[in-house]
Amino acid sequence: MQLKKDIIIAIDGHASCGKSTLAKKIAKELCYSYIDTGAMYRAATLYALDNNFVKNNILDKNLLVQNLDKINISFKYDTELEKSITILNNKNVEEEIRSMRVSEQASPVATIAQVREKLVDLQQKMGANKKITMDGRDIGTVVFPQADIKIFLTASADVRAKRRYKELTEKGQNVDYNDIFNNVVTRDKIDSTREESPLKQAQDAILIDNSNLSVDETYIVVASIIAQRFGNGVKF
Ligand code: DC
């Protein structure tokens, strides 16, 4: 699909509702960069875990803030895998940041103002030249309030937990459905009620509930919106 101008596409929404899959597909179609901002919060979480800032399941926020300068997060495109890889301090952490132990601590880490400040700054630099699709929780509200298209994606908690369960078991992870369901619900709650940049739909975002839509159907809905607003008439 060819667009009339370079744009920023912001995709926000609840945990595990297919934001990344959607954002990736759109980026591929448009030859845009794709930034998974959740991966950045997950990488910061992994740093906290690996450095024992989490004891008895409680995160020492001060310790993490004191060490923020030591956390270097970037992305590298793997041409063989045809996907972007998350790099934490020169190490490929793409798989590790998707584990349950990281998922369980990611929301508390994302409540810390200083962590958000650092990552939002990085995200804004990554999108400075537009031609970007970024997914997260605060992209349309805080990172790029001027985004050209804002999508707010959601689905029922049960549908989301089932999708996540399938994804993790297919990767060989030994996970329990109830743990995943509880994690999805807990993360939504922390993300939506935190003081700093809570998850909420931007006023000008388009709400899409994909509980009954496949990955492809969700993509078609969003691609049609983009084509309608910014397409140059050529069919995608
Ligand atoms: O999208 P995800 O599940 O990989 O995100 C991991 C955590 O990071 C999630 O609990 C919410 C948080 N997050 C955030 O607060 N802001 C973002 N822009 C992206 C993610």
PDB file of C-alpha atoms and ligand atoms in Angstrom:
ATOM      1  CA  MET A   1       0.000   0.000   0.000  1.00  0.00           C
ATOM      2  CA  GLN A   2       1.310   3.426  -0.941  1.00  0.00           C
ATOM      3  CA  LEU A   3       0.379   6.398   1.193  1.00  0.00           C
ATOM      4  CA  LYS A   4       0.037  10.048   0.248  1.00  0.00           C
ATOM      5  CA  LYS A   5       2.377  11.080   3.058  1.00  0.00           C
ATOM      6  CA  ASP A   6       4.571   9.620   5.777  1.00  0.00           C
ATOM      7  CA  ILE A   7       2.577   8.927   8.920  1.00  0.00           C
ATOM      8  CA  ILE A   8       2.780   7.682  12.502  1.00  0.00           C
ATOM      9  CA  ILE A   9       0.428   4.849  13.448  1.00  0.00           C
ATOM     10  CA  ALA A  10      -0.221   4.403  17.181  1.00  0.00           C
ATOM     11  CA  ILE A  11      -1.719   1.136  18.401  1.00  0.00           C
ATOM     12  CA  ASP A  12      -2.689   0.937  22.063  1.00  0.00           C
ATOM     13  CA  GLY A  13      -4.830  -1.469  23.999  1.00  0.00           C
ATOM     14  CA  HIS A  14      -5.122  -4.188  26.598  1.00  0.00           C
ATOM     15  CA  ALA A  15      -2.575  -6.935  27.240  1.00  0.00           C
ATOM     16  CA  SER A  16      -2.393  -9.774  24.714  1.00  0.00           C
ATOM     17  CA  CYS A  17      -4.997  -8.558  22.265  1.00  0.00           C
ATOM     18  CA  GLY A  18      -2.776  -8.823  19.209  1.00  0.00           C
ATOM     19  CA  LYS A  19      -1.369  -5.292  19.097  1.00  0.00           C
ATOM     20  CA  SER A  20       2.119  -6.446  18.124  1.00  0.00           C
ATOM     21  CA  THR A  21       0.915  -8.854  15.450  1.00  0.00           C
ATOM     22  CA  LEU A  22      -1.237  -6.120  13.935  1.00  0.00           C
ATOM     23  CA  ALA A  23       1.433  -3.421  14.153  1.00  0.00           C
ATOM     24  CA  LYS A  24       4.019  -5.739  12.585  1.00  0.00           C
ATOM     25  CA  LYS A  25       1.744  -6.658   9.680  1.00  0.00           C
ATOM     26  CA  ILE A  26       0.950  -3.021   8.951  1.00  0.00           C
ATOM     27  CA  ALA A  27       4.631  -2.048   9.128  1.00  0.00           C
ATOM     28  CA  LYS A  28       5.501  -4.815   6.689  1.00  0.00           C
ATOM     29  CA  GLU A  29       2.787  -3.743   4.236  1.00  0.00           C
ATOM     30  CA  LEU A  30       3.892  -0.093   4.352  1.00  0.00           C
ATOM     31  CA  CYS A  31       7.652  -0.802   4.589  1.00  0.00           C
ATOM     32  CA  TYR A  32       7.607   1.116   7.885  1.00  0.00           C
ATOM     33  CA  SER A  33       9.574   0.504  11.079  1.00  0.00           C
ATOM     34  CA  TYR A  34       7.782  -1.280  13.847  1.00  0.00           C
ATOM     35  CA  ILE A  35       8.470  -0.553  17.521  1.00  0.00           C
ATOM     36  CA  ASP A  36       7.165  -2.839  20.249  1.00  0.00           C
ATOM     37  CA  THR A  37       7.280  -0.537  23.286  1.00  0.00           C
ATOM     38  CA  GLY A  38       6.086  -3.345  25.578  1.00  0.00           C
ATOM     39  CA  ALA A  39       9.373  -5.106  24.756  1.00  0.00           C
ATOM     40  CA  MET A  40      11.210  -2.077  26.141  1.00  0.00           C
ATOM     41  CA  TYR A  41       9.349  -2.225  29.478  1.00  0.00           C
ATOM     42  CA  ARG A  42       9.914  -5.978  29.506  1.00  0.00           C
ATOM     43  CA  ALA A  43      13.668  -5.504  28.910  1.00  0.00           C
ATOM     44  CA  ALA A  44      13.862  -3.054  31.839  1.00  0.00           C
ATOM     45  CA  THR A  45      12.003  -5.660  33.905  1.00  0.00           C
ATOM     46  CA  LEU A  46      14.457  -8.379  32.932  1.00  0.00           C
ATOM     47  CA  TYR A  47      17.308  -6.129  34.036  1.00  0.00           C
ATOM     48  CA  ALA A  48      15.613  -5.686  37.418  1.00  0.00           C
ATOM     49  CA  LEU A  49      15.111  -9.434  37.798  1.00  0.00           C
ATOM     50  CA  ASP A  50      18.636 -10.391  36.722  1.00  0.00           C
ATOM     51  CA  ASN A  51      20.122  -7.889  39.157  1.00  0.00           C
ATOM     52  CA  ASN A  52      17.996  -9.077  42.075  1.00  0.00           C
ATOM     53  CA  PHE A  53      15.963  -5.902  42.398  1.00  0.00           C
ATOM     54  CA  VAL A  54      12.926  -8.142  42.931  1.00  0.00           C
ATOM     55  CA  LYS A  55      12.886  -9.927  46.285  1.00  0.00           C
ATOM     56  CA  ASN A  56       9.990 -12.067  47.524  1.00  0.00           C
ATOM     57  CA  ASN A  57       8.060 -10.913  44.487  1.00  0.00           C
ATOM     58  CA  ILE A  58       8.470  -7.248  45.468  1.00  0.00           C
ATOM     59  CA  LEU A  59      10.283  -4.843  43.184  1.00  0.00           C
ATOM     60  CA  ASP A  60      12.720  -2.394  44.791  1.00  0.00           C
ATOM     61  CA  LYS A  61      11.740   0.618  42.673  1.00  0.00           C
ATOM     62  CA  ASN A  62      14.449   2.898  44.112  1.00  0.00           C
ATOM     63  CA  LEU A  63      17.179   0.447  43.199  1.00  0.00           C
ATOM     64  CA  LEU A  64      15.881   0.227  39.641  1.00  0.00           C
ATOM     65  CA  VAL A  65      15.702   4.023  39.321  1.00  0.00           C
ATOM     66  CA  GLN A  66      19.262   4.371  40.669  1.00  0.00           C
ATOM     67  CA  ASN A  67      20.487   1.964  38.000  1.00  0.00           C
ATOM     68  CA  LEU A  68      18.499   3.303  35.038  1.00  0.00           C
ATOM     69  CA  ASP A  69      21.628   4.686  33.359  1.00  0.00           C
ATOM     70  CA  LYS A  70      23.010   1.168  33.098  1.00  0.00           C
ATOM     71  CA  ILE A  71      20.050  -0.032  31.058  1.00  0.00           C
ATOM     72  CA  ASN A  72      20.588   0.146  27.325  1.00  0.00           C
ATOM     73  CA  ILE A  73      17.705  -0.987  25.162  1.00  0.00           C
ATOM     74  CA  SER A  74      17.660  -1.141  21.385  1.00  0.00           C
ATOM     75  CA  PHE A  75      16.243  -3.163  18.498  1.00  0.00           C
ATOM     76  CA  LYS A  76      18.056  -5.001  15.748  1.00  0.00           C
ATOM     77  CA  TYR A  77      16.408  -6.363  12.632  1.00  0.00           C
ATOM     78  CA  ASP A  78      17.239 -10.047  12.110  1.00  0.00           C
ATOM     79  CA  THR A  79      17.156 -10.547   8.346  1.00  0.00           C
ATOM     80  CA  GLU A  80      17.074 -14.353   8.646  1.00  0.00           C
ATOM     81  CA  LEU A  81      14.159 -14.436  11.076  1.00  0.00           C
ATOM     82  CA  GLU A  82      12.647 -11.380   9.376  1.00  0.00           C
ATOM     83  CA  LYS A  83      11.830  -9.831  12.705  1.00  0.00           C
ATOM     84  CA  SER A  84      13.029  -7.224  15.116  1.00  0.00           C
ATOM     85  CA  ILE A  85      15.059  -8.468  18.068  1.00  0.00           C
ATOM     86  CA  THR A  86      15.153  -6.722  21.452  1.00  0.00           C
ATOM     87  CA  ILE A  87      18.675  -6.032  22.684  1.00  0.00           C
ATOM     88  CA  LEU A  88      19.411  -5.324  26.345  1.00  0.00           C
ATOM     89  CA  ASN A  89      22.978  -4.223  27.034  1.00  0.00           C
ATOM     90  CA  ASN A  90      24.285  -5.927  23.892  1.00  0.00           C
ATOM     91  CA  LYS A  91      22.446  -9.182  24.587  1.00  0.00           C
ATOM     92  CA  ASN A  92      19.594 -10.659  22.558  1.00  0.00           C
ATOM     93  CA  VAL A  93      16.752 -10.971  25.081  1.00  0.00           C
ATOM     94  CA  GLU A  94      13.885 -11.398  22.617  1.00  0.00           C
ATOM     95  CA  GLU A  95      12.823 -14.805  23.974  1.00  0.00           C
ATOM     96  CA  GLU A  96      13.562 -14.177  27.640  1.00  0.00           C
ATOM     97  CA  ILE A  97      11.423 -11.050  27.887  1.00  0.00           C
ATOM     98  CA  ARG A  98       8.336 -13.067  26.854  1.00  0.00           C
ATOM     99  CA  SER A  99       8.601 -15.477  29.811  1.00  0.00           C
ATOM    100  CA  MET A 100       6.020 -15.523  32.605  1.00  0.00           C
ATOM    101  CA  ARG A 101       8.541 -14.317  35.196  1.00  0.00           C
ATOM    102  CA  VAL A 102       9.036 -11.139  33.176  1.00  0.00           C
ATOM    103  CA  SER A 103       5.306 -10.768  32.388  1.00  0.00           C
ATOM    104  CA  GLU A 104       4.538 -10.914  36.101  1.00  0.00           C
ATOM    105  CA  GLN A 105       6.820  -7.987  36.969  1.00  0.00           C
ATOM    106  CA  ALA A 106       6.459  -5.857  33.827  1.00  0.00           C
ATOM    107  CA  SER A 107       3.406  -3.873  34.925  1.00  0.00           C
ATOM    108  CA  PRO A 108       4.930  -2.784  38.269  1.00  0.00           C
ATOM    109  CA  VAL A 109       8.076  -1.670  36.423  1.00  0.00           C
ATOM    110  CA  ALA A 110       5.922   0.295  33.958  1.00  0.00           C
ATOM    111  CA  THR A 111       4.365   2.297  36.818  1.00  0.00           C
ATOM    112  CA  ILE A 112       7.691   4.012  37.609  1.00  0.00           C
ATOM    113  CA  ALA A 113       7.769   7.596  36.304  1.00  0.00           C
ATOM    114  CA  GLN A 114      11.531   7.670  35.724  1.00  0.00           C
ATOM    115  CA  VAL A 115      11.422   4.424  33.728  1.00  0.00           C
ATOM    116  CA  ARG A 116       8.618   5.828  31.571  1.00  0.00           C
ATOM    117  CA  GLU A 117      10.458   9.106  31.045  1.00  0.00           C
ATOM    118  CA  LYS A 118      13.539   7.316  29.775  1.00  0.00           C
ATOM    119  CA  LEU A 119      11.645   4.957  27.483  1.00  0.00           C
ATOM    120  CA  VAL A 120       9.209   7.567  26.128  1.00  0.00           C
ATOM    121  CA  ASP A 121      12.165   9.778  25.211  1.00  0.00           C
ATOM    122  CA  LEU A 122      13.733   6.871  23.308  1.00  0.00           C
ATOM    123  CA  GLN A 123      10.422   6.081  21.591  1.00  0.00           C
ATOM    124  CA  GLN A 124       9.934   9.670  20.464  1.00  0.00           C
ATOM    125  CA  LYS A 125      13.434   9.671  18.949  1.00  0.00           C
ATOM    126  CA  MET A 126      12.666   6.410  17.130  1.00  0.00           C
ATOM    127  CA  GLY A 127       9.571   7.990  15.571  1.00  0.00           C
ATOM    128  CA  ALA A 128      11.093  11.373  14.761  1.00  0.00           C
ATOM    129  CA  ASN A 129      11.112  10.634  11.009  1.00  0.00           C
ATOM    130  CA  LYS A 130       7.580   9.183  10.989  1.00  0.00           C
ATOM    131  CA  LYS A 131       7.100   6.029   8.811  1.00  0.00           C
ATOM    132  CA  ILE A 132       6.559   4.117  12.015  1.00  0.00           C
ATOM    133  CA  THR A 133       4.021   1.806  13.609  1.00  0.00           C
ATOM    134  CA  MET A 134       4.311   1.714  17.376  1.00  0.00           C
ATOM    135  CA  ASP A 135       2.299  -0.341  19.822  1.00  0.00           C
ATOM    136  CA  GLY A 136       1.903  -0.007  23.575  1.00  0.00           C
ATOM    137  CA  ARG A 137      -0.374   1.552  26.168  1.00  0.00           C
ATOM    138  CA  ASP A 138       0.303   5.287  25.923  1.00  0.00           C
ATOM    139  CA  ILE A 139       1.386   5.824  22.329  1.00  0.00           C
ATOM    140  CA  GLY A 140      -1.688   7.773  21.244  1.00  0.00           C
ATOM    141  CA  THR A 141      -1.996   9.641  24.537  1.00  0.00           C
ATOM    142  CA  VAL A 142       1.598  10.438  25.590  1.00  0.00           C
ATOM    143  CA  VAL A 143       4.308   9.314  23.159  1.00  0.00           C
ATOM    144  CA  PHE A 144       2.683  10.581  19.941  1.00  0.00           C
ATOM    145  CA  PRO A 145      -0.477  12.540  20.767  1.00  0.00           C
ATOM    146  CA  GLN A 146      -0.122  13.922  17.225  1.00  0.00           C
ATOM    147  CA  ALA A 147      -0.146  10.427  15.639  1.00  0.00           C
ATOM    148  CA  ASP A 148      -1.944  10.348  12.280  1.00  0.00           C
ATOM    149  CA  ILE A 149      -3.893   7.200  13.083  1.00  0.00           C
ATOM    150  CA  LYS A 150      -4.697   5.909  16.555  1.00  0.00           C
ATOM    151  CA  ILE A 151      -6.150   2.467  17.132  1.00  0.00           C
ATOM    152  CA  PHE A 152      -7.320   1.208  20.518  1.00  0.00           C
ATOM    153  CA  LEU A 153      -7.477  -2.572  20.428  1.00  0.00           C
ATOM    154  CA  THR A 154      -9.273  -4.754  22.920  1.00  0.00           C
ATOM    155  CA  ALA A 155     -10.828  -8.213  23.340  1.00  0.00           C
ATOM    156  CA  SER A 156     -12.394 -10.135  26.224  1.00  0.00           C
ATOM    157  CA  ALA A 157      -9.939 -11.308  28.914  1.00  0.00           C
ATOM    158  CA  ASP A 158     -10.828 -14.961  28.266  1.00  0.00           C
ATOM    159  CA  VAL A 159     -10.152 -14.718  24.529  1.00  0.00           C
ATOM    160  CA  ARG A 160      -6.855 -12.935  25.187  1.00  0.00           C
ATOM    161  CA  ALA A 161      -5.710 -15.486  27.778  1.00  0.00           C
ATOM    162  CA  LYS A 162      -6.549 -18.358  25.408  1.00  0.00           C
ATOM    163  CA  ARG A 163      -4.537 -16.768  22.609  1.00  0.00           C
ATOM    164  CA  ARG A 164      -1.570 -16.198  24.929  1.00  0.00           C
ATOM    165  CA  TYR A 165      -1.794 -19.775  26.255  1.00  0.00           C
ATOM    166  CA  LYS A 166      -1.745 -21.157  22.710  1.00  0.00           C
ATOM    167  CA  GLU A 167       1.200 -18.955  21.751  1.00  0.00           C
ATOM    168  CA  LEU A 168       3.304 -19.934  24.783  1.00  0.00           C
ATOM    169  CA  THR A 169       2.498 -23.675  24.670  1.00  0.00           C
ATOM    170  CA  GLU A 170       3.318 -23.742  20.966  1.00  0.00           C
ATOM    171  CA  LYS A 171       6.726 -22.329  21.902  1.00  0.00           C
ATOM    172  CA  GLY A 172       7.139 -25.248  24.329  1.00  0.00           C
ATOM    173  CA  GLN A 173       6.611 -23.241  27.525  1.00  0.00           C
ATOM    174  CA  ASN A 174       4.967 -25.142  30.353  1.00  0.00           C
ATOM    175  CA  VAL A 175       2.237 -22.724  31.437  1.00  0.00           C
ATOM    176  CA  ASP A 176      -1.100 -22.910  33.213  1.00  0.00           C
ATOM    177  CA  TYR A 177      -4.171 -21.280  31.641  1.00  0.00           C
ATOM    178  CA  ASN A 178      -5.413 -19.854  34.962  1.00  0.00           C
ATOM    179  CA  ASP A 179      -2.030 -18.248  35.646  1.00  0.00           C
ATOM    180  CA  ILE A 180      -2.155 -16.594  32.245  1.00  0.00           C
ATOM    181  CA  PHE A 181      -5.747 -15.439  32.708  1.00  0.00           C
ATOM    182  CA  ASN A 182      -4.919 -13.948  36.105  1.00  0.00           C
ATOM    183  CA  ASN A 183      -1.809 -12.289  34.683  1.00  0.00           C
ATOM    184  CA  VAL A 184      -3.793 -10.687  31.846  1.00  0.00           C
ATOM    185  CA  VAL A 185      -6.460  -9.356  34.249  1.00  0.00           C
ATOM    186  CA  THR A 186      -3.899  -8.136  36.798  1.00  0.00           C
ATOM    187  CA  ARG A 187      -1.816  -6.391  34.143  1.00  0.00           C
ATOM    188  CA  ASP A 188      -4.885  -4.630  32.731  1.00  0.00           C
ATOM    189  CA  LYS A 189      -5.764  -3.427  36.205  1.00  0.00           C
ATOM    190  CA  ILE A 190      -2.281  -2.118  37.032  1.00  0.00           C
ATOM    191  CA  ASP A 191      -1.869  -0.578  33.541  1.00  0.00           C
ATOM    192  CA  SER A 192      -5.250   1.193  33.666  1.00  0.00           C
ATOM    193  CA  THR A 193      -5.138   2.460  37.228  1.00  0.00           C
ATOM    194  CA  ARG A 194      -1.518   3.608  37.574  1.00  0.00           C
ATOM    195  CA  GLU A 195      -0.848   7.301  38.090  1.00  0.00           C
ATOM    196  CA  GLU A 196       1.736   7.661  35.329  1.00  0.00           C
ATOM    197  CA  SER A 197       0.312   7.543  31.795  1.00  0.00           C
ATOM    198  CA  PRO A 198      -2.439   5.031  32.512  1.00  0.00           C
ATOM    199  CA  LEU A 199      -3.760   2.874  29.712  1.00  0.00           C
ATOM    200  CA  LYS A 200      -6.714   4.686  28.228  1.00  0.00           C
ATOM    201  CA  GLN A 201      -8.254   5.238  24.866  1.00  0.00           C
ATOM    202  CA  ALA A 202      -7.224   8.550  23.308  1.00  0.00           C
ATOM    203  CA  GLN A 203     -10.223  10.718  22.452  1.00  0.00           C
ATOM    204  CA  ASP A 204      -9.461  10.480  18.751  1.00  0.00           C
ATOM    205  CA  ALA A 205      -8.592   6.752  18.733  1.00  0.00           C
ATOM    206  CA  ILE A 206     -10.675   4.187  16.879  1.00  0.00           C
ATOM    207  CA  LEU A 207     -11.855   1.398  19.163  1.00  0.00           C
ATOM    208  CA  ILE A 208     -11.690  -2.138  17.778  1.00  0.00           C
ATOM    209  CA  ASP A 209     -12.846  -5.151  19.786  1.00  0.00           C
ATOM    210  CA  ASN A 210     -11.325  -8.168  18.057  1.00  0.00           C
ATOM    211  CA  SER A 211     -12.780 -10.880  20.352  1.00  0.00           C
ATOM    212  CA  ASN A 212     -14.526 -12.340  17.323  1.00  0.00           C
ATOM    213  CA  LEU A 213     -12.051 -11.320  14.657  1.00  0.00           C
ATOM    214  CA  SER A 214      -9.115 -13.328  13.352  1.00  0.00           C
ATOM    215  CA  VAL A 215      -5.647 -11.818  12.950  1.00  0.00           C
ATOM    216  CA  ASP A 216      -6.320 -11.287   9.247  1.00  0.00           C
ATOM    217  CA  GLU A 217      -9.748  -9.768   9.823  1.00  0.00           C
ATOM    218  CA  THR A 218      -8.344  -7.327  12.378  1.00  0.00           C
ATOM    219  CA  TYR A 219      -5.638  -6.385   9.896  1.00  0.00           C
ATOM    220  CA  ILE A 220      -8.161  -5.812   7.085  1.00  0.00           C
ATOM    221  CA  VAL A 221     -10.232  -3.488   9.298  1.00  0.00           C
ATOM    222  CA  VAL A 222      -7.198  -1.361  10.185  1.00  0.00           C
ATOM    223  CA  ALA A 223      -5.600  -1.461   6.725  1.00  0.00           C
ATOM    224  CA  SER A 224      -8.906  -0.244   5.261  1.00  0.00           C
ATOM    225  CA  ILE A 225      -8.963   2.697   7.673  1.00  0.00           C
ATOM    226  CA  ILE A 226      -5.383   3.621   6.716  1.00  0.00           C
ATOM    227  CA  ALA A 227      -6.131   3.250   2.996  1.00  0.00           C
ATOM    228  CA  GLN A 228      -9.266   5.345   3.317  1.00  0.00           C
ATOM    229  CA  ARG A 229      -7.525   8.181   5.127  1.00  0.00           C
ATOM    230  CA  PHE A 230      -4.065   8.192   3.590  1.00  0.00           C
ATOM    231  CA  GLY A 231      -4.105   5.806   0.611  1.00  0.00           C
ATOM    232  CA  ASN A 232      -3.246   7.054  -2.861  1.00  0.00           C
ATOM    233  CA  GLY A 233      -6.051   5.127  -4.474  1.00  0.00           C
ATOM    234  CA  VAL A 234      -4.036   1.990  -5.284  1.00  0.00           C
ATOM    235  CA  LYS A 235      -5.731  -1.101  -3.832  1.00  0.00           C
ATOM    236  CA  PHE A 236      -3.796  -2.838  -1.062  1.00  0.00           C
TER     237      PHE A 236
HETATM  238  O1   DC B   1       2.555  -5.065  25.585  1.00  0.00           O
HETATM  239  P1   DC B   1       3.294  -5.911  26.646  1.00  0.00           P
HETATM  240  O2   DC B   1       2.393  -6.877  27.326  1.00  0.00           O
HETATM  241  O3   DC B   1       4.502  -6.571  26.089  1.00  0.00           O
HETATM  242  O4   DC B   1       3.768  -4.844  27.730  1.00  0.00           O
HETATM  243  C1   DC B   1       4.468  -5.215  28.887  1.00  0.00           C
HETATM  244  C2   DC B   1       4.114  -4.264  30.030  1.00  0.00           C
HETATM  245  O5   DC B   1       4.607  -2.960  29.768  1.00  0.00           O
HETATM  246  C3   DC B   1       2.615  -4.111  30.257  1.00  0.00           C
HETATM  247  O6   DC B   1       2.260  -4.569  31.526  1.00  0.00           O
HETATM  248  C4   DC B   1       2.312  -2.654  30.164  1.00  0.00           C
HETATM  249  C5   DC B   1       3.612  -1.978  29.985  1.00  0.00           C
HETATM  250  N1   DC B   1       3.613  -1.025  28.873  1.00  0.00           N
HETATM  251  C6   DC B   1       3.368   0.299  29.177  1.00  0.00           C
HETATM  252  O7   DC B   1       3.082   0.638  30.315  1.00  0.00           O
HETATM  253  N2   DC B   1       3.448   1.224  28.199  1.00  0.00           N
HETATM  254  C7   DC B   1       3.730   0.882  26.934  1.00  0.00           C
HETATM  255  N3   DC B   1       3.806   1.817  25.999  1.00  0.00           N
HETATM  256  C8   DC B   1       3.945  -0.481  26.614  1.00  0.00           C
HETATM  257  C9   DC B   1       3.865  -1.405  27.612  1.00  0.00           C
END
